[in-house]
Amino acid sequence: MWEGHRAANGVGGAPIAVPPTTPKNALPKSLEFASLDATHLSNPHLELTLYPSAMKFLWGIQALAAVLPTSLAQGTLLAELDYGSFSGAYSADYNISYWQRIPFAAPPLGENRFRAPQPPVPLTNGTYNSTQPYDFCTQRTTNGTEDCLYLGLYGRPWTKGQPLKPVVVVYHGGAFIQGGGSFTIPPSAYPILNVSAENDFVVVYTNYRLNAFGFLPGKEVAEDPHSDFNVGLLDQQFALHWVQKHICHFGGDPANVTIWGQSAGAGSVVAQTIANGGETEPKLFSKALASSPFWPKTYWYDAPEAQSVYDTFASQAGCFGPDSLHCLKHTDLQTLREAALYVSGSHTYNLSSYTWAPVIDGDFLREPLSQATKEGKVNQDDGFGMYNLHEGENFIPPGLDRSSDYAVEGSPAYNSSMASFEDWLHGYLPFMSARNLKQVRRLYPSAGSAEELPVYNSTYVRAGLIYRDTVLACPALWMAEASRKHAYLGEYTIDPATHGADTYWWNRVNAVQQTPGLDHVIYEGYAGAFASFFQTGDPNANKATNASVPGVPELCETHEQFVIEESGFDNVGISQLEKRCAFWRSVAQEVPF
């Protein structure tokens, strides 16, 4: 990928090619049945405090003159940055060069706990080994560490003198409470890079602080000059500043950056698009792709709901009174883990909501998403939003899908009756007026329809659509349509079309990427649209499927979306979705978002 890499690449520095017997766009034979593990974007092994289905799928400045990486030994690379030297490696199997672990900020320890990220500490003890994964940020009761502000990157071989390449910065998912950006080889999103030779970009995965460590609200934080709100989002933005300063050392173009994520990673994308009132300086990215953006209820930092989160967390950690934040900064890590987990688990089943999430702070997030996007206060030129047909069902009480009571410990027993639906609706929207709740029932009748859903008569699907629209689909639509230049929207409908089901086609190496047939066409059309968007800002510019296969329509011109379905692709009007999202925007203060 980088200067001095010729010996590792082969004769004359030419990339090692896939053997000529391999079909077009196929992976090497050794990759055919690589496991669908999920270290970030999609992580079915994370033990989220969610409904079982959500647990299953939830699963990322101006440049100095470049001192380009040089080769230490065959298959090993050295990148020299202004704060240290970092050794990477080359994978001949995948024809990528990679650095898996680079610190992009100082460890957020001691007084830096709950504080905006600080510049990375200069390295003084030789070359840093960047060929090892990094740990999660602190989460659950035993996982992760506070010293977690690392990123990794990979891309095709690049040498000095070649044009710089587009950059994709990825934020991992995990409901803002867990997950991680570290990747193994083959890395996540490799199938997108590999879908077509026309696309060639550098992929960056970054960690960010989570749960209480990344999203602590409360007036105490505002009153402390050494603490900040939304530090998890500030970590993400700090990584973007790192990209602006250093990515040219790795062949990346700081003027051509896309941000992308799935679930809370996509919610992070949404946050970055409206950051600083849409006036982030310097410009950190031009394109944004949000795959199922998880955007839960958003309160001001000192609203009663937000303050209650702080108060409960502090009391669980044994910190009281006017010095409670100072106490939290010096309390042992395990106590804080357990306190954060207690708060995480105290609300999920009865309200279909979450506690650790971004808050409106008047600086980084200045106003709610519904308002910022309506006013066009966004940072991206081109936006692409995605959502899944049934993904709201991952986040509602499973009892709503059952004819008998289905009890979950610590929560009400729900069933598919109208009474249970009403209980859930009032719990989910406790501040909504009776008049507006009546309109919700009209827009989502007990027997109705939605895009790509000709008919439904299930309480479970009904509640799922309400949740999907408010937390996932409308945020995707609003982010996309607010973009300054071009907007695109897509819906994934292949069964089961639940949250995270779409990641199968593009996140990890699997057989579908080289098996001929309809599935391969879907892979090329879906992953190819993403790759083309990353490369050019237009999902159709480097279209990987033939001309007869529908592409991605321009949203604001056509009011149509790109639909991924069992039989392939289609372009479908979104008048129903637009009507429902317009309603939600009109009552946003009663949700709130």
mmCIF file of C-alpha atoms in Angstrom, residues 109-271:
data_model
loop_
_atom_site.group_PDB
_atom_site.id
_atom_site.type_symbol
_atom_site.label_atom_id
_atom_site.label_comp_id
_atom_site.label_asym_id
_atom_site.label_seq_id
_atom_site.Cartn_x
_atom_site.Cartn_y
_atom_site.Cartn_z
ATOM 1 C CA LEU A 109 -7.724 8.379 32.436
ATOM 2 C CA GLY A 110 -7.808 10.260 35.740
ATOM 3 C CA GLU A 111 -8.914 13.847 35.227
ATOM 4 C CA ASN A 112 -9.451 13.057 31.535
ATOM 5 C CA ARG A 113 -12.325 10.734 32.441
ATOM 6 C CA PHE A 114 -15.566 12.342 31.145
ATOM 7 C CA ARG A 115 -13.428 14.931 29.332
ATOM 8 C CA ALA A 116 -13.101 15.712 25.623
ATOM 9 C CA PRO A 117 -10.252 13.759 23.972
ATOM 10 C CA GLN A 118 -6.756 15.179 24.283
ATOM 11 C CA PRO A 119 -3.853 14.965 21.775
ATOM 12 C CA PRO A 120 -2.034 11.627 21.611
ATOM 13 C CA VAL A 121 1.026 11.186 23.784
ATOM 14 C CA PRO A 122 4.275 11.248 21.745
ATOM 15 C CA LEU A 123 5.986 7.874 21.540
ATOM 16 C CA THR A 124 9.499 7.773 22.961
ATOM 17 C CA ASN A 125 10.332 4.072 23.057
ATOM 18 C CA GLY A 126 10.803 3.053 19.437
ATOM 19 C CA THR A 127 8.354 1.746 16.891
ATOM 20 C CA TYR A 128 4.766 1.037 17.923
ATOM 21 C CA ASN A 129 3.436 -2.360 16.867
ATOM 22 C CA SER A 130 0.199 -1.649 14.992
ATOM 23 C CA THR A 131 -0.363 -5.233 13.857
ATOM 24 C CA GLN A 132 -2.476 -6.196 16.848
ATOM 25 C CA PRO A 133 -6.168 -5.557 17.582
ATOM 26 C CA TYR A 134 -7.134 -3.030 20.232
ATOM 27 C CA ASP A 135 -9.547 -3.547 23.109
ATOM 28 C CA PHE A 136 -13.126 -2.358 23.499
ATOM 29 C CA CYS A 137 -13.866 0.782 25.451
ATOM 30 C CA THR A 138 -15.211 0.023 28.942
ATOM 31 C CA GLN A 139 -18.542 -1.835 28.877
ATOM 32 C CA ARG A 140 -20.569 -4.447 30.718
ATOM 33 C CA THR A 141 -18.997 -5.802 33.924
ATOM 34 C CA THR A 142 -15.643 -7.087 32.714
ATOM 35 C CA ASN A 143 -15.103 -6.049 29.092
ATOM 36 C CA GLY A 144 -12.903 -3.298 27.774
ATOM 37 C CA THR A 145 -10.581 -0.690 29.175
ATOM 38 C CA GLU A 146 -10.526 3.078 29.611
ATOM 39 C CA ASP A 147 -7.329 3.252 27.559
ATOM 40 C CA CYS A 148 -9.259 2.617 24.367
ATOM 41 C CA LEU A 149 -8.913 5.565 21.994
ATOM 42 C CA TYR A 150 -7.398 3.695 19.075
ATOM 43 C CA LEU A 151 -8.172 3.333 15.408
ATOM 44 C CA GLY A 152 -7.148 0.918 12.685
ATOM 45 C CA LEU A 153 -7.104 1.205 8.914
ATOM 46 C CA TYR A 154 -6.625 -0.837 5.769
ATOM 47 C CA GLY A 155 -6.624 -0.422 2.006
ATOM 48 C CA ARG A 156 -5.180 -1.585 -1.281
ATOM 49 C CA PRO A 157 -1.427 -1.160 -1.873
ATOM 50 C CA TRP A 158 -0.378 2.404 -2.574
ATOM 51 C CA THR A 159 3.010 3.939 -3.346
ATOM 52 C CA LYS A 160 4.376 7.461 -3.308
ATOM 53 C CA GLY A 161 3.385 9.449 -6.355
ATOM 54 C CA GLN A 162 0.085 7.679 -6.888
ATOM 55 C CA PRO A 163 -3.145 9.684 -6.453
ATOM 56 C CA LEU A 164 -4.574 9.833 -2.955
ATOM 57 C CA LYS A 165 -7.662 7.688 -2.431
ATOM 58 C CA PRO A 166 -11.084 8.299 -0.883
ATOM 59 C CA VAL A 167 -11.386 7.547 2.831
ATOM 60 C CA VAL A 168 -14.219 5.816 4.707
ATOM 61 C CA VAL A 169 -14.349 6.347 8.489
ATOM 62 C CA VAL A 170 -16.536 3.737 10.192
ATOM 63 C CA TYR A 171 -18.256 3.964 13.579
ATOM 64 C CA HIS A 172 -19.275 0.683 15.219
ATOM 65 C CA GLY A 173 -22.739 -0.097 16.580
ATOM 66 C CA GLY A 174 -23.876 -1.296 20.005
ATOM 67 C CA ALA A 175 -26.669 1.045 21.216
ATOM 68 C CA PHE A 176 -24.071 3.552 22.507
ATOM 69 C CA ILE A 177 -23.422 1.157 25.403
ATOM 70 C CA GLN A 178 -21.017 -1.419 23.974
ATOM 71 C CA GLY A 179 -19.194 -2.709 20.901
ATOM 72 C CA GLY A 180 -15.812 -1.883 19.424
ATOM 73 C CA GLY A 181 -14.056 -0.891 16.231
ATOM 74 C CA SER A 182 -11.125 -3.295 16.286
ATOM 75 C CA PHE A 183 -10.869 -5.547 13.236
ATOM 76 C CA THR A 184 -9.216 -8.836 12.367
ATOM 77 C CA ILE A 185 -8.066 -10.082 8.966
ATOM 78 C CA PRO A 186 -10.080 -10.264 6.755
ATOM 79 C CA PRO A 187 -11.476 -6.983 8.043
ATOM 80 C CA SER A 188 -15.074 -5.890 8.249
ATOM 81 C CA ALA A 189 -16.450 -4.187 5.110
ATOM 82 C CA TYR A 190 -13.832 -5.953 2.978
ATOM 83 C CA PRO A 191 -16.621 -7.293 0.699
ATOM 84 C CA ILE A 192 -17.495 -3.684 -0.186
ATOM 85 C CA LEU A 193 -13.922 -2.810 -1.101
ATOM 86 C CA ASN A 194 -13.663 -6.045 -3.074
ATOM 87 C CA VAL A 195 -16.939 -5.778 -5.012
ATOM 88 C CA SER A 196 -15.385 -3.981 -7.981
ATOM 89 C CA ALA A 197 -11.925 -2.981 -9.178
ATOM 90 C CA GLU A 198 -13.325 0.476 -9.967
ATOM 91 C CA ASN A 199 -13.448 1.302 -6.272
ATOM 92 C CA ASP A 200 -10.312 1.853 -4.213
ATOM 93 C CA PHE A 201 -10.467 3.535 -0.827
ATOM 94 C CA VAL A 202 -8.878 3.510 2.633
ATOM 95 C CA VAL A 203 -11.123 2.222 5.447
ATOM 96 C CA VAL A 204 -10.672 3.526 9.011
ATOM 97 C CA TYR A 205 -12.320 1.932 12.070
ATOM 98 C CA THR A 206 -12.277 3.886 15.314
ATOM 99 C CA ASN A 207 -13.247 3.316 18.925
ATOM 100 C CA TYR A 208 -15.198 5.834 20.981
ATOM 101 C CA ARG A 209 -16.203 5.922 24.640
ATOM 102 C CA LEU A 210 -19.509 4.292 25.550
ATOM 103 C CA ASN A 211 -22.275 4.246 28.174
ATOM 104 C CA ALA A 212 -21.498 6.447 31.188
ATOM 105 C CA PHE A 213 -17.902 6.974 30.068
ATOM 106 C CA GLY A 214 -19.012 8.468 26.755
ATOM 107 C CA PHE A 215 -22.490 9.878 27.367
ATOM 108 C CA LEU A 216 -22.766 11.160 30.940
ATOM 109 C CA PRO A 217 -25.431 13.912 31.207
ATOM 110 C CA GLY A 218 -26.302 16.210 34.105
ATOM 111 C CA LYS A 219 -25.741 19.738 35.377
ATOM 112 C CA GLU A 220 -22.670 18.568 37.310
ATOM 113 C CA VAL A 221 -20.875 17.952 34.017
ATOM 114 C CA ALA A 222 -21.783 21.447 32.788
ATOM 115 C CA GLU A 223 -20.391 23.000 35.970
ATOM 116 C CA ASP A 224 -17.009 21.257 35.738
ATOM 117 C CA PRO A 225 -14.464 23.027 33.467
ATOM 118 C CA HIS A 226 -12.624 19.733 32.957
ATOM 119 C CA SER A 227 -15.618 17.654 31.875
ATOM 120 C CA ASP A 228 -17.676 17.609 28.686
ATOM 121 C CA PHE A 229 -20.902 16.204 27.301
ATOM 122 C CA ASN A 230 -21.099 13.636 24.516
ATOM 123 C CA VAL A 231 -17.427 12.741 24.795
ATOM 124 C CA GLY A 232 -18.090 9.571 22.791
ATOM 125 C CA LEU A 233 -19.150 11.769 19.879
ATOM 126 C CA LEU A 234 -16.190 14.070 20.507
ATOM 127 C CA ASP A 235 -13.926 11.012 20.265
ATOM 128 C CA GLN A 236 -15.409 10.289 16.854
ATOM 129 C CA GLN A 237 -14.850 13.846 15.716
ATOM 130 C CA PHE A 238 -11.303 13.796 17.095
ATOM 131 C CA ALA A 239 -10.624 10.728 14.953
ATOM 132 C CA LEU A 240 -11.830 12.738 11.950
ATOM 133 C CA HIS A 241 -9.317 15.450 12.828
ATOM 134 C CA TRP A 242 -6.653 12.723 12.989
ATOM 135 C CA VAL A 243 -7.698 11.649 9.498
ATOM 136 C CA GLN A 244 -7.387 15.211 8.221
ATOM 137 C CA LYS A 245 -3.861 15.473 9.567
ATOM 138 C CA HIS A 246 -2.446 11.999 9.003
ATOM 139 C CA ILE A 247 -4.387 9.927 6.461
ATOM 140 C CA CYS A 248 -2.292 11.218 3.555
ATOM 141 C CA HIS A 249 0.581 9.227 5.081
ATOM 142 C CA PHE A 250 -1.415 6.111 4.230
ATOM 143 C CA GLY A 251 -2.575 7.085 0.751
ATOM 144 C CA GLY A 252 -5.878 8.610 1.841
ATOM 145 C CA ASP A 253 -7.276 11.911 0.611
ATOM 146 C CA PRO A 254 -8.374 14.140 3.516
ATOM 147 C CA ALA A 255 -10.550 16.117 1.093
ATOM 148 C CA ASN A 256 -12.599 13.034 0.160
ATOM 149 C CA VAL A 257 -13.921 11.491 3.383
ATOM 150 C CA THR A 258 -17.135 9.528 3.958
ATOM 151 C CA ILE A 259 -18.450 8.675 7.419
ATOM 152 C CA TRP A 260 -20.418 5.453 7.757
ATOM 153 C CA GLY A 261 -21.907 3.257 10.456
ATOM 154 C CA GLN A 262 -24.678 0.810 11.282
ATOM 155 C CA SER A 263 -27.141 1.034 14.196
ATOM 156 C CA ALA A 264 -25.594 3.280 16.877
ATOM 157 C CA GLY A 265 -22.691 3.680 14.465
ATOM 158 C CA ALA A 266 -25.165 5.169 12.005
ATOM 159 C CA GLY A 267 -26.670 7.216 14.830
ATOM 160 C CA SER A 268 -23.137 8.510 15.325
ATOM 161 C CA VAL A 269 -23.046 9.435 11.641
ATOM 162 C CA VAL A 270 -26.291 11.359 12.099
ATOM 163 C CA ALA A 271 -24.789 13.161 15.102
#
